[in-house]
Amino acid sequence: MTYITYEKKQHTSKYSDDRRYESYRRYAKPPYPVPSVLPQPHFMPNYLVRTSDMKVVKGSEVHEGYCALSYSWNQSGEILINKTTGKSYRIDQGKHRIIFTEDKKSGKKLRGRKRISDRSKYVTFEGLIQEICKDFHIKYIWYDQKCIDQEDEKKKREEIHQMHKIYSNAYCTVALVPEVRTPYKWHIEHPEDRDDDSCTRDDNFLSSQWMKRMWTLEEALMSSKILIVGQNLHFWGHQEDDYIIPILDEKFGTSAYRVLHYAHARTSTKEHDLIFALANIFPDIMEQITVDYKQDIQALMIQFYGLLAKKDLTILCFGRYREYPIMCRTSSYNTTKDKVSEKEEYDIPIQKYDLPSWTGVNGEFDPEADLKTSFKTSFKNCTVHGRVLQLTCRAIMNNEHRTEVSTLQAIHAKISSFWPQDGLCPDYYQAFAVRIRLQDSLKEKLIIIYDPGFRELYSTVYHKVTETLYELSHFFPIEKMDLQWIRQIHRNNSFDFRFLIEPLQNSAQYAILAGVQFTNHAPYSRWPQYPVVKKEGDYYKAIGMCEIVWDDGNVFDDFQLGEQTFKIL
């Protein structure tokens, strides 16, 4: 979508109490416009656009508040590349469309150049913004095309450095998302009859261009309030369900793992803007970044991620893909003689770059639904030297522990004699466990492998137990005599390795970084997690997180673990 269609008559939407369907209501004018008088913030941009005549004025001459605009650059016109310089530039041929509604009582007809009917006209992007600002009572607005001199590199660098200030001080940000629109007429009048496969407002929003661009992520996270304006539907982001669109919620925050979850799935027209936009979310990091589009992009990325790791070690809180196959989905068609089939594929933008494993480039960060709290760690003993993240901490390592149980086949044979022949659980309080003891420790600890409750012990569970023991054998010595059914009166720990980005290999050496604990103290929160690394030559590779169920923070205290230094590349 190169050009935007905007309808003057806008709808608002509201979910039913059980969120099964949306109801829509149409208004001749927006029901919730921006207040007519906005308080002036402490910070004012260098320039603003006065929407009455779309003239650029100095911010210092404006004595009231302003709004900011957020949009996808490639929807403002045609983006072309100069073959000589390689730079991108925009051409606006005035094909943005505004749809009006004729006043039937007065019989008035709307004027406008390139009028194709009495109900619509074509305008430039500037004309489109002016019309939207008029509808929502916005007097002054900031947006880059008008407020940044694209030809003055010095002024452009200054503006990029203070982008976070511009959006955080605006009364609200108007996010232009033309993909957001109502379903067809029958679904508006009868929302309860809409099929599950019908696209909802949220579906259109989540798959929009606005959700794919890096600058719009920065603009969303820095804004205090966001007004989403679609083709014929608008809504205030901060009033929405944070579970569906969490980045619009003020509680989203700027924890590294949450921000990077969305950032790694986004793109920008100029690749340097990936970092300039991302760094603006962390103002103290942005102060250390030089805005120069001629610098080496790899070096710029390493600099940013190094600064972020020193600031927030939740950069290690990533795991296997969950949402990326949908967020970054592309479709390809395989044509045969008899039929055409669609094959689902996905392309993750960040993987275009050669980055160290600790940046999460090979995995997906956990966005976490509960925004009231976030993962944190008190661990501080880390340094960054170029591409290497160095941690000195306690760790659990395999170190030739897998002496008797070392393969899936061997484990399968060992547990067969312990498994009930009738396939029924011995007792509700019974659990299958392994007793472990590290080489230099006199204490033992029971680790739960499977807790069936009243459930039958199906063969699929039997294989899952085998795989779990195999995973544990990479970190603990496991012998046949250590396997047993126990009556579980008190909760015992269990290890969950399903968040790793790759399966554990029999010949590789791994470590659980026991000294780097990430916790979340929210009610009904998940259990503590610990980074897992894989040894590759003289360095280690970060491969995700291990979660320990029923860990009160002291699960490793029974083991005598010395500190080791891990250089992660």
Coordinates of C-alpha atoms in Angstrom, one line a residue:
M1 CA 0.0 0.0 0.0
T2 CA 1.8 3.1 -1.3
Y3 CA -1.1 5.6 -0.8
I4 CA -3.6 5.9 1.9
T5 CA -7.4 6.0 1.9
Y6 CA -9.1 7.9 4.8
E7 CA -12.9 8.2 5.3
K8 CA -14.3 11.3 7.0
K9 CA -17.0 9.3 8.7
Q10 CA -15.2 7.2 11.3
H11 CA -16.3 4.2 13.4
T12 CA -15.3 3.3 16.9
S13 CA -15.3 -0.3 18.1
K14 CA -16.0 -2.0 21.4
Y15 CA -15.6 -5.6 22.4
S16 CA -18.4 -7.6 24.0
D17 CA -17.8 -8.5 27.7
D18 CA -16.5 -11.9 26.8
R19 CA -14.4 -10.5 23.9
R20 CA -16.1 -12.9 21.5
Y21 CA -16.9 -10.1 19.0
E22 CA -16.6 -6.4 18.3
S23 CA -19.5 -4.0 17.9
Y24 CA -19.0 -0.9 15.7
R25 CA -20.6 2.5 15.9
R26 CA -20.4 5.2 13.1
Y27 CA -20.0 8.9 13.8
A28 CA -20.2 11.9 11.4
K29 CA -17.3 13.4 13.5
P30 CA -14.8 11.6 15.8
P31 CA -16.4 11.2 19.2
Y32 CA -13.2 11.5 21.2
P33 CA -11.0 14.3 19.6
V34 CA -8.0 15.9 21.1
P35 CA -8.8 18.6 23.7
S36 CA -8.9 22.1 22.1
V37 CA -6.3 23.5 24.5
L38 CA -3.2 21.4 25.3
P39 CA -0.8 22.2 28.1
Q40 CA 2.6 23.2 27.0
P41 CA 5.3 20.7 28.0
H42 CA 8.7 21.5 29.3
F43 CA 10.3 20.4 26.1
M44 CA 9.3 21.8 22.7
P45 CA 10.6 20.6 19.3
N46 CA 12.6 23.0 17.2
Y47 CA 9.8 23.1 14.6
L48 CA 6.1 22.3 14.4
V49 CA 3.5 22.3 11.7
R50 CA 0.5 24.7 12.2
T51 CA -2.3 22.6 10.7
S52 CA -4.6 25.5 9.8
D53 CA -2.3 26.3 6.9
M54 CA 0.4 23.5 7.1
K55 CA 3.1 26.1 7.6
V56 CA 6.3 25.1 9.5
V57 CA 6.8 27.4 12.6
K58 CA 9.4 27.5 15.3
G59 CA 8.5 25.5 18.4
S60 CA 9.7 28.4 20.6
E61 CA 6.9 30.5 19.2
V62 CA 4.2 28.1 20.1
H63 CA 2.8 28.5 23.6
E64 CA 0.6 25.3 23.9
G65 CA 1.0 21.6 23.6
Y66 CA 1.4 19.6 20.3
C67 CA 0.8 16.1 18.9
A68 CA 3.2 13.9 16.9
L69 CA 2.6 11.7 13.9
S70 CA 3.7 8.1 13.6
Y71 CA 3.4 6.4 10.2
S72 CA 5.1 4.0 7.9
W73 CA 7.3 5.9 5.5
N74 CA 6.5 3.7 2.5
Q75 CA 2.8 4.5 2.9
S76 CA 3.4 8.3 2.4
G77 CA 4.3 8.0 -1.3
E78 CA 6.4 6.1 -3.7
I79 CA 9.9 5.2 -2.3
L80 CA 12.6 5.1 -5.0
I81 CA 16.4 4.5 -4.9
N82 CA 18.9 6.8 -6.5
K83 CA 21.0 4.4 -8.6
T84 CA 24.0 6.7 -8.4
T85 CA 24.1 7.5 -4.6
G86 CA 22.1 4.5 -3.4
K87 CA 20.0 6.8 -1.2
S88 CA 16.2 6.5 -1.0
Y89 CA 13.8 9.3 -1.8
R90 CA 10.1 9.7 -1.8
I91 CA 7.7 10.9 -4.6
D92 CA 4.2 12.0 -3.7
Q93 CA 1.9 12.1 -6.7
G94 CA -1.1 13.2 -4.7
K95 CA -2.9 9.8 -4.8
H96 CA -3.9 9.7 -1.2
R97 CA -7.7 9.5 -1.1
I98 CA -10.2 11.2 1.2
I99 CA -13.7 9.9 1.1
F100 CA -16.4 12.4 2.2
T101 CA -20.1 12.1 2.8
E102 CA -22.3 14.5 0.8
D103 CA -24.6 16.6 2.9
K104 CA -28.0 15.5 1.6
K105 CA -29.9 18.2 3.4
S106 CA -28.0 21.1 1.9
G107 CA -27.2 19.4 -1.3
K108 CA -23.6 20.8 -1.1
K109 CA -20.9 19.2 -3.2
L110 CA -17.4 19.0 -2.1
R111 CA -14.6 20.8 -3.9
G112 CA -11.2 19.4 -4.6
R113 CA -8.7 18.9 -7.3
K114 CA -8.8 15.6 -9.2
R115 CA -12.3 15.1 -8.0
I116 CA -13.5 11.7 -9.2
S117 CA -17.0 11.9 -7.6
D118 CA -19.0 14.0 -5.3
R119 CA -17.8 11.8 -2.4
S120 CA -14.0 11.7 -2.7
K121 CA -10.9 13.5 -3.8
Y122 CA -7.2 12.9 -4.1
V123 CA -4.6 14.8 -2.1
T124 CA -0.9 14.8 -1.2
F125 CA 0.3 13.3 2.1
E126 CA 0.4 16.8 3.5
G127 CA -3.2 17.4 2.6
L128 CA -4.2 14.1 4.1
I129 CA -2.6 15.0 7.4
Q130 CA -4.2 18.4 7.4
E131 CA -7.7 16.8 7.0
I132 CA -7.1 14.3 9.8
C133 CA -5.8 17.0 12.1
K134 CA -8.9 19.1 11.3
D135 CA -11.2 16.2 12.2
F136 CA -9.4 15.5 15.5
H137 CA -9.0 19.1 16.5
I138 CA -5.2 19.1 16.4
K139 CA -3.7 22.6 16.0
Y140 CA 0.0 21.7 16.0
I141 CA 1.7 18.5 14.9
W142 CA 5.3 17.3 14.5
Y143 CA 6.3 14.9 11.7
D144 CA 9.6 14.3 10.1
Q145 CA 8.8 15.2 6.5
K146 CA 8.0 18.7 7.4
C147 CA 9.9 19.3 10.6
I148 CA 13.3 17.8 9.6
D149 CA 15.4 19.3 6.8
Q150 CA 16.3 16.0 5.1
E151 CA 19.1 17.7 3.1
D152 CA 20.8 19.3 6.2
E153 CA 22.8 16.4 7.7
K154 CA 23.8 18.4 10.8
K155 CA 20.2 19.3 11.7
K156 CA 19.0 15.8 10.8
R157 CA 21.5 14.3 13.3
E158 CA 20.4 16.7 16.0
E159 CA 16.7 15.8 15.4
I160 CA 17.4 12.0 15.5
H161 CA 19.3 12.4 18.8
Q162 CA 16.2 13.9 20.4
M163 CA 13.5 11.8 18.8
H164 CA 12.6 10.3 22.2
K165 CA 12.0 13.7 23.6
I166 CA 9.8 14.8 20.8
Y167 CA 7.4 11.8 21.2
S168 CA 7.5 11.6 25.0
N169 CA 6.6 15.3 25.4
A170 CA 3.8 15.3 22.8
Y171 CA 0.2 15.3 24.2
C172 CA -0.5 12.2 22.1
T173 CA 0.9 10.4 19.0
V174 CA -1.4 10.0 16.0
A175 CA -0.5 6.6 14.5
L176 CA -1.7 6.4 10.9
V177 CA -2.6 2.7 10.3
P178 CA -4.7 2.6 7.1
E179 CA -5.1 -1.2 7.3
V180 CA -7.4 -0.7 10.3
R181 CA -11.0 -0.7 9.1
T182 CA -14.3 -2.2 9.8
P183 CA -15.5 -5.5 8.3
Y184 CA -18.1 -5.4 5.6
K185 CA -21.6 -4.1 6.4
W186 CA -23.3 -7.4 7.5
H187 CA -20.6 -7.9 10.2
I188 CA -21.0 -4.4 11.5
E189 CA -24.7 -4.9 12.0
H190 CA -24.5 -8.5 13.1
P191 CA -21.1 -8.9 14.9
E192 CA -22.2 -12.1 16.6
D193 CA -22.5 -13.9 13.3
R194 CA -18.9 -13.2 12.2
D195 CA -16.9 -16.3 11.5
D196 CA -13.8 -17.0 13.6
D197 CA -11.7 -16.6 10.4
S198 CA -12.9 -13.0 9.7
C199 CA -10.3 -10.4 10.2
T200 CA -10.9 -8.2 13.2
R201 CA -9.7 -4.7 14.0
D202 CA -6.8 -6.2 16.0
D203 CA -5.9 -8.7 13.2
N204 CA -5.6 -5.8 10.7
F205 CA -3.6 -3.7 13.2
L206 CA -1.1 -6.5 14.0
S207 CA -0.5 -7.3 10.4
S208 CA -0.1 -3.7 9.3
Q209 CA 3.0 -1.9 7.9
W210 CA 3.0 0.2 11.1
M211 CA 3.7 -2.9 13.1
K212 CA 6.7 -3.8 10.9
R213 CA 8.7 -0.6 11.1
M214 CA 11.4 0.1 13.6
W215 CA 10.8 3.9 14.0
T216 CA 7.1 3.3 14.7
L217 CA 8.1 1.0 17.6
E218 CA 10.2 3.7 19.1
E219 CA 7.4 6.2 18.6
A220 CA 4.9 3.9 20.3
L221 CA 7.0 3.2 23.3
M222 CA 8.0 6.8 23.9
S223 CA 4.5 8.2 23.6
S224 CA 2.2 8.8 26.6
K225 CA -1.0 8.2 24.6
I226 CA -1.6 6.9 21.1
L227 CA -4.6 7.6 18.8
I228 CA -4.8 4.9 16.2
V229 CA -6.4 6.3 13.0
G230 CA -7.4 3.8 10.3
Q231 CA -9.2 4.0 7.1
N232 CA -12.7 4.3 8.7
L233 CA -12.0 3.3 12.3
H234 CA -10.1 4.8 15.2
F235 CA -9.4 4.0 18.8
W236 CA -7.1 5.2 21.7
G237 CA -4.4 2.7 22.3
H238 CA -4.0 3.2 26.1
Q239 CA -7.7 2.2 26.5
E240 CA -7.2 -1.2 24.9
D241 CA -6.5 -4.7 26.2
D242 CA -2.8 -4.9 26.9
Y243 CA -2.8 -8.6 26.2
I244 CA -3.7 -8.1 22.5
I245 CA -1.6 -5.0 21.8
P246 CA 0.9 -4.7 24.7
I247 CA 3.2 -2.0 23.1
L248 CA 0.3 0.5 23.4
D249 CA 0.1 0.1 27.1
E250 CA 1.9 2.5 29.4
K251 CA 3.1 -0.4 31.6
F252 CA 5.0 -2.0 28.7
G253 CA 8.2 -0.3 29.9
T254 CA 11.6 -0.6 28.3
S255 CA 13.1 -3.9 29.5
A256 CA 15.5 -5.2 27.0
Y257 CA 13.8 -8.5 26.4
R258 CA 10.4 -7.0 25.8
V259 CA 11.7 -4.3 23.4
L260 CA 13.9 -6.7 21.4
H261 CA 11.0 -9.1 21.0
Y262 CA 9.4 -6.6 18.7
A263 CA 12.5 -4.9 17.4
H264 CA 14.1 -8.0 15.9
A265 CA 11.0 -8.6 13.8
R266 CA 11.0 -5.0 12.3
T267 CA 12.7 -3.3 9.4
S268 CA 13.6 0.2 8.3
T269 CA 14.2 1.9 4.9
K270 CA 17.8 2.7 5.9
E271 CA 19.5 0.0 7.9
H272 CA 21.3 2.4 10.2
D273 CA 17.9 3.5 11.4
L274 CA 17.4 0.1 12.9
I275 CA 19.9 1.2 15.6
F276 CA 19.1 4.9 15.7
A277 CA 15.4 4.2 16.4
L278 CA 16.2 1.4 18.8
A279 CA 18.7 3.4 20.8
N280 CA 16.2 6.3 21.2
I281 CA 14.1 3.9 23.4
F282 CA 17.1 3.9 25.8
P283 CA 18.0 7.7 26.0
D284 CA 21.2 7.1 28.0
I285 CA 22.4 4.7 25.3
M286 CA 21.5 7.2 22.5
E287 CA 23.8 9.7 24.1
Q288 CA 26.7 7.4 23.3
I289 CA 25.7 6.7 19.7
T290 CA 27.0 8.8 16.8
V291 CA 24.4 9.5 14.2
D292 CA 26.4 8.8 11.0
Y293 CA 24.9 6.9 8.0
K294 CA 28.3 6.3 6.6
Q295 CA 29.7 4.2 9.5
D296 CA 29.9 0.4 9.4
I297 CA 26.5 -1.0 10.2
Q298 CA 28.0 -4.1 11.9
A299 CA 30.2 -2.1 14.2
L300 CA 27.3 0.2 15.0
M301 CA 25.1 -2.8 16.0
I302 CA 27.9 -4.4 18.1
Q303 CA 28.3 -1.0 19.9
F304 CA 24.6 -0.7 20.6
Y305 CA 24.1 -4.3 21.8
G306 CA 27.2 -4.1 24.0
L307 CA 25.8 -0.9 25.7
L308 CA 22.4 -2.6 26.1
A309 CA 23.9 -5.7 27.7
K310 CA 25.8 -3.6 30.3
K311 CA 22.6 -1.8 31.1
D312 CA 20.1 -4.7 31.1
L313 CA 21.2 -8.3 31.1
T314 CA 17.6 -9.5 30.3
I315 CA 19.1 -9.4 26.8
L316 CA 19.8 -13.1 27.5
C317 CA 16.1 -13.9 28.1
F318 CA 15.4 -15.5 24.8
G319 CA 14.4 -18.9 23.6
R320 CA 12.8 -20.8 20.7
Y321 CA 10.5 -19.3 18.2
R322 CA 6.9 -18.8 19.3
E323 CA 5.3 -15.8 17.6
Y324 CA 7.9 -15.0 15.0
P325 CA 6.6 -17.6 12.4
I326 CA 3.4 -15.6 12.4
M327 CA 4.8 -12.0 13.0
C328 CA 7.4 -12.5 10.2
R329 CA 5.3 -14.7 7.9
T330 CA 5.7 -14.7 4.1
S331 CA 3.7 -16.9 1.8
S332 CA 5.0 -18.9 -1.1
Y333 CA 3.0 -20.9 -3.6
N334 CA 3.9 -24.3 -5.0
T335 CA 2.1 -25.0 -8.3
T336 CA 1.6 -28.5 -9.5
K337 CA -0.4 -29.8 -12.5
D338 CA -3.5 -30.4 -10.5
K339 CA -3.5 -27.8 -7.7
V340 CA -1.9 -24.7 -6.2
S341 CA -0.8 -25.1 -2.5
E342 CA 0.3 -22.3 -0.1
K343 CA 3.5 -23.0 1.9
E344 CA 4.0 -20.9 5.1
E345 CA 7.4 -19.4 5.4
Y346 CA 8.9 -16.6 7.5
D347 CA 11.8 -14.2 7.3
I348 CA 13.2 -12.7 10.5
P349 CA 14.8 -9.3 9.7
I350 CA 17.5 -9.3 12.4
Q351 CA 19.1 -12.6 11.1
K352 CA 20.4 -10.6 8.1
Y353 CA 23.2 -9.4 10.3
D354 CA 26.2 -11.2 11.8
L355 CA 25.7 -10.8 15.5
P356 CA 26.9 -12.7 18.6
S357 CA 24.6 -15.3 20.1
W358 CA 24.0 -13.3 23.3
T359 CA 22.1 -10.6 21.3
G360 CA 19.3 -13.2 20.8
V361 CA 19.7 -13.1 17.0
N362 CA 19.0 -16.8 16.7
G363 CA 16.0 -16.9 19.0
E364 CA 12.9 -15.0 20.1
F365 CA 12.6 -12.9 23.2
D366 CA 9.7 -13.7 25.6
P367 CA 7.2 -10.7 25.4
E368 CA 5.4 -11.9 28.6
A369 CA 1.7 -11.2 28.9
D370 CA 1.7 -9.7 32.4
L371 CA 3.0 -6.1 32.1
K372 CA 2.8 -5.3 35.8
T373 CA 6.2 -6.8 36.4
S374 CA 9.2 -7.9 34.4
F375 CA 12.1 -10.3 34.6
K376 CA 15.0 -9.0 36.6
T377 CA 18.4 -10.1 37.9
S378 CA 20.8 -8.8 40.5
F379 CA 23.8 -10.3 38.7
K380 CA 26.4 -7.6 37.9
N381 CA 29.7 -9.5 37.2
C382 CA 29.7 -9.0 33.4
T383 CA 31.7 -7.1 30.9
V384 CA 31.5 -6.6 27.1
H385 CA 34.6 -6.5 24.9
G386 CA 33.6 -6.0 21.3
R387 CA 31.6 -9.1 20.3
V388 CA 32.4 -11.0 23.5
L389 CA 30.1 -11.0 26.6
Q390 CA 32.0 -12.2 29.6
L391 CA 30.3 -13.5 32.7
T392 CA 31.9 -14.8 35.9
C393 CA 29.5 -16.9 37.9
R394 CA 28.6 -20.3 39.4
A395 CA 27.5 -22.9 36.9
I396 CA 26.3 -26.5 36.5
M397 CA 28.3 -28.3 33.8
N398 CA 28.2 -31.8 32.6
N399 CA 32.0 -32.5 32.7
E400 CA 31.8 -36.2 31.8
H401 CA 28.9 -36.8 34.2
R402 CA 27.0 -38.9 31.7
T403 CA 28.9 -42.1 32.5
E404 CA 26.1 -44.7 32.6
V405 CA 23.2 -42.8 31.0
S406 CA 24.4 -41.0 27.9
T407 CA 22.0 -41.7 25.0
L408 CA 18.3 -41.8 24.5
Q409 CA 18.4 -45.5 23.9
A410 CA 20.4 -46.1 27.1
I411 CA 18.0 -44.1 29.1
H412 CA 15.0 -45.9 27.6
A413 CA 16.4 -49.2 28.7
K414 CA 17.2 -48.0 32.2
I415 CA 13.7 -46.7 33.1
S416 CA 11.7 -49.6 31.6
S417 CA 11.9 -51.6 34.9
F418 CA 10.6 -48.7 36.9
W419 CA 7.5 -48.1 34.7
P420 CA 4.1 -49.6 35.8
Q421 CA 3.2 -52.4 33.4
D422 CA -0.6 -51.5 33.6
G423 CA 0.1 -47.9 32.5
L424 CA -1.6 -46.5 35.6
C425 CA -0.2 -44.0 38.1
P426 CA 0.6 -45.8 41.4
D427 CA -0.8 -43.0 43.6
Y428 CA -2.0 -39.4 43.2
Y429 CA 0.9 -38.1 45.3
Q430 CA 3.4 -40.3 43.4
A431 CA 6.0 -38.7 41.0
F432 CA 8.8 -40.2 39.0
A433 CA 12.1 -38.6 40.1
V434 CA 15.9 -38.9 39.9
R435 CA 18.3 -38.4 42.8
I436 CA 21.3 -36.4 41.8
R437 CA 24.6 -35.5 43.5
L438 CA 27.4 -33.6 42.0
Q439 CA 30.9 -35.0 42.2
D440 CA 32.2 -32.6 44.8
S441 CA 29.1 -32.5 46.9
L442 CA 27.9 -34.7 49.7
K443 CA 24.3 -33.5 49.5
E444 CA 21.6 -35.1 47.3
K445 CA 18.6 -33.5 45.6
L446 CA 15.5 -35.0 44.2
I447 CA 14.5 -33.7 40.7
I448 CA 11.0 -34.5 39.4
I449 CA 10.9 -36.0 36.0
Y450 CA 7.2 -36.5 35.7
D451 CA 4.2 -35.7 38.0
P452 CA 1.2 -37.6 36.5
G453 CA -1.5 -37.0 39.2
F454 CA -4.5 -39.2 38.3
R455 CA -3.5 -39.3 34.6
E456 CA -2.7 -42.6 32.8
L457 CA 1.0 -43.1 31.8
Y458 CA 0.6 -43.2 28.1
S459 CA 3.5 -44.3 25.8
T460 CA 3.9 -40.7 24.7
V461 CA 4.6 -39.7 28.3
Y462 CA 7.1 -42.5 28.6
H463 CA 9.1 -41.1 25.7
K464 CA 8.8 -37.6 27.1
V465 CA 10.3 -38.9 30.4
T466 CA 13.1 -40.5 28.4
E467 CA 13.9 -37.1 26.7
T468 CA 13.8 -35.2 30.0
L469 CA 16.3 -37.6 31.6
Y470 CA 18.5 -37.3 28.5
E471 CA 18.5 -33.5 28.8
L472 CA 19.3 -33.6 32.5
S473 CA 22.2 -36.0 31.8
H474 CA 24.0 -33.1 30.1
F475 CA 24.3 -31.4 33.5
F476 CA 24.1 -34.0 36.2
P477 CA 25.4 -37.6 36.7
I478 CA 22.4 -40.0 36.3
E479 CA 22.7 -43.7 37.3
K480 CA 20.0 -46.4 37.1
M481 CA 19.9 -46.7 40.9
D482 CA 19.0 -43.0 41.2
L483 CA 15.6 -43.4 39.5
Q484 CA 12.6 -44.0 41.7
W485 CA 8.9 -43.3 42.3
I486 CA 8.5 -41.0 45.3
R487 CA 5.5 -39.9 47.4
Q488 CA 5.5 -36.1 46.8
I489 CA 4.4 -34.4 50.1
H490 CA 6.6 -31.3 49.6
R491 CA 7.2 -29.8 46.2
N492 CA 10.4 -30.8 44.5
N493 CA 12.2 -29.1 41.7
S494 CA 11.9 -30.0 38.0
F495 CA 13.9 -28.6 35.1
D496 CA 12.3 -27.4 31.9
F497 CA 14.5 -27.1 28.8
R498 CA 11.8 -26.4 26.2
F499 CA 12.9 -22.8 25.8
L500 CA 16.2 -23.7 24.2
I501 CA 16.7 -22.7 20.6
E502 CA 18.3 -26.0 19.6
P503 CA 18.2 -29.6 21.0
L504 CA 21.0 -30.7 23.3
Q505 CA 23.6 -32.8 21.5
N506 CA 25.2 -35.9 23.0
S507 CA 28.8 -34.9 22.1
A508 CA 28.5 -31.2 23.2
Q509 CA 29.4 -29.6 26.5
Y510 CA 26.9 -27.3 28.2
A511 CA 26.5 -25.2 31.3
I512 CA 23.6 -23.7 33.2
L513 CA 24.7 -20.4 34.5
A514 CA 23.4 -20.9 38.1
G515 CA 24.7 -17.5 39.3
V516 CA 22.6 -15.6 36.7
Q517 CA 19.1 -15.9 38.0
F518 CA 16.1 -14.1 36.4
T519 CA 13.0 -13.8 38.5
N520 CA 9.5 -12.3 38.2
H521 CA 7.7 -11.7 41.5
A522 CA 4.3 -11.1 40.1
P523 CA 1.3 -13.1 41.5
Y524 CA 1.1 -16.5 39.7
S525 CA 4.4 -15.6 38.0
R526 CA 6.6 -18.1 36.2
W527 CA 9.5 -19.7 37.9
P528 CA 13.1 -18.4 37.8
Q529 CA 15.1 -18.9 34.7
Y530 CA 18.8 -19.4 34.0
P531 CA 20.8 -18.9 30.8
V532 CA 22.2 -22.1 29.1
V533 CA 25.4 -21.9 27.1
K534 CA 27.1 -24.4 24.8
K535 CA 30.9 -24.7 24.4
E536 CA 32.2 -24.0 21.0
G537 CA 36.0 -23.9 20.8
D538 CA 37.4 -21.4 23.3
Y539 CA 34.1 -19.6 23.6
Y540 CA 30.4 -20.3 24.5
K541 CA 27.2 -19.8 22.6
A542 CA 24.0 -18.7 24.3
I543 CA 21.2 -21.1 23.4
G544 CA 18.3 -19.9 25.6
M545 CA 16.9 -20.4 29.1
C546 CA 16.2 -23.2 31.5
E547 CA 13.2 -22.8 33.8
I548 CA 13.3 -24.5 37.2
V549 CA 9.8 -25.2 38.6
W550 CA 9.3 -24.7 42.4
D551 CA 12.6 -22.9 42.6
D552 CA 12.6 -20.6 45.7
G553 CA 15.9 -19.1 44.6
N554 CA 18.0 -21.5 46.5
V555 CA 17.9 -24.6 44.3
F556 CA 21.6 -24.6 43.7
D557 CA 22.7 -23.9 47.3
D558 CA 23.1 -27.5 48.1
F559 CA 25.8 -27.8 45.5
Q560 CA 29.4 -26.6 46.0
L561 CA 29.8 -24.6 42.8
G562 CA 32.9 -22.5 42.2
E563 CA 32.8 -19.4 40.0
Q564 CA 34.0 -19.8 36.4
T565 CA 34.4 -17.3 33.6
F566 CA 32.4 -17.7 30.4
K567 CA 33.2 -15.8 27.2
I568 CA 30.1 -15.8 25.1
L569 CA 30.3 -15.1 21.4

